[in-house]
């Protein structure tokens, strides 16, 4: 069975229904026939990356973005230690 994929626009509209319209995730999940965990992941990704969320190539891009953010935090921490 082929894995379902969704466009950036679709994901953003689903997230907006949750964050802006205040619709419960369970309701959106049933309405759009998408697993609740998927919606939670989309919301988390949008809250973390804003307009840079949903780059278009699935979770491998998301993983890369997470690694970059983690390295940026580590770099910042090391720079703080070096300044002291």
XYZ file of C-alpha atoms in Angstrom:
84
model
C 0.000 0.000 0.000
C 1.388 3.391 -1.011
C 2.016 5.885 1.740
C -0.242 8.953 1.613
C 1.450 12.302 1.051
C 0.027 15.765 1.565
C 1.007 19.120 0.115
C 2.493 21.907 2.190
C -0.690 23.929 1.612
C -2.910 21.097 2.873
C -0.786 20.609 5.992
C -0.777 24.344 6.691
C -4.569 24.548 6.326
C -5.023 21.613 8.722
C -2.677 23.247 11.242
C -4.530 26.555 10.886
C -7.822 24.830 11.668
C -6.273 23.604 14.896
C -4.240 26.636 15.970
C -6.254 29.552 14.599
C -9.789 28.215 14.446
C -9.391 26.263 17.687
C -10.811 23.043 16.263
C -9.998 19.933 18.315
C -7.412 17.617 16.776
C -9.765 14.665 17.151
C -12.445 16.462 15.100
C -9.973 17.448 12.362
C -8.582 13.914 12.369
C -12.014 12.419 11.731
C -13.004 15.079 9.217
C -9.833 14.770 7.126
C -9.313 11.040 7.788
C -5.793 11.629 9.078
C -4.359 9.974 12.181
C -4.289 12.243 15.227
C -0.562 11.666 15.736
C 0.108 12.968 12.240
C -1.739 16.176 13.070
C 0.135 16.542 16.360
C 3.408 16.153 14.438
C 2.363 18.770 11.872
C 1.422 21.223 14.629
C 4.731 20.629 16.430
C 6.687 21.078 13.215
C 4.855 24.304 12.404
C 5.309 25.681 15.923
C 9.021 24.946 15.778
C 9.837 25.989 12.212
C 7.021 28.380 11.280
C 6.896 29.089 7.555
C 9.916 26.821 7.019
C 7.884 23.795 8.105
C 6.807 21.190 5.575
C 9.672 21.553 3.098
C 8.250 18.958 0.744
C 10.319 15.777 0.935
C 8.840 14.060 3.937
C 10.394 13.352 7.273
C 14.004 13.181 6.046
C 13.927 16.965 5.619
C 12.323 17.344 9.023
C 15.092 15.223 10.564
C 17.722 17.359 8.848
C 16.097 20.525 10.145
C 16.085 19.077 13.656
C 19.787 18.219 13.406
C 20.609 21.733 12.226
C 18.624 23.302 15.087
C 20.361 21.009 17.590
C 23.801 21.884 16.235
C 22.955 25.591 16.292
C 21.991 25.310 19.973
C 25.208 23.415 20.764
C 27.249 26.001 18.869
C 25.553 28.803 20.775
C 26.277 27.045 24.095
C 29.945 26.582 23.222
C 30.251 30.238 22.205
C 28.761 31.309 25.545
C 31.306 29.169 27.388
C 34.169 30.618 25.357
C 33.111 34.176 26.138
C 33.237 33.583 29.905
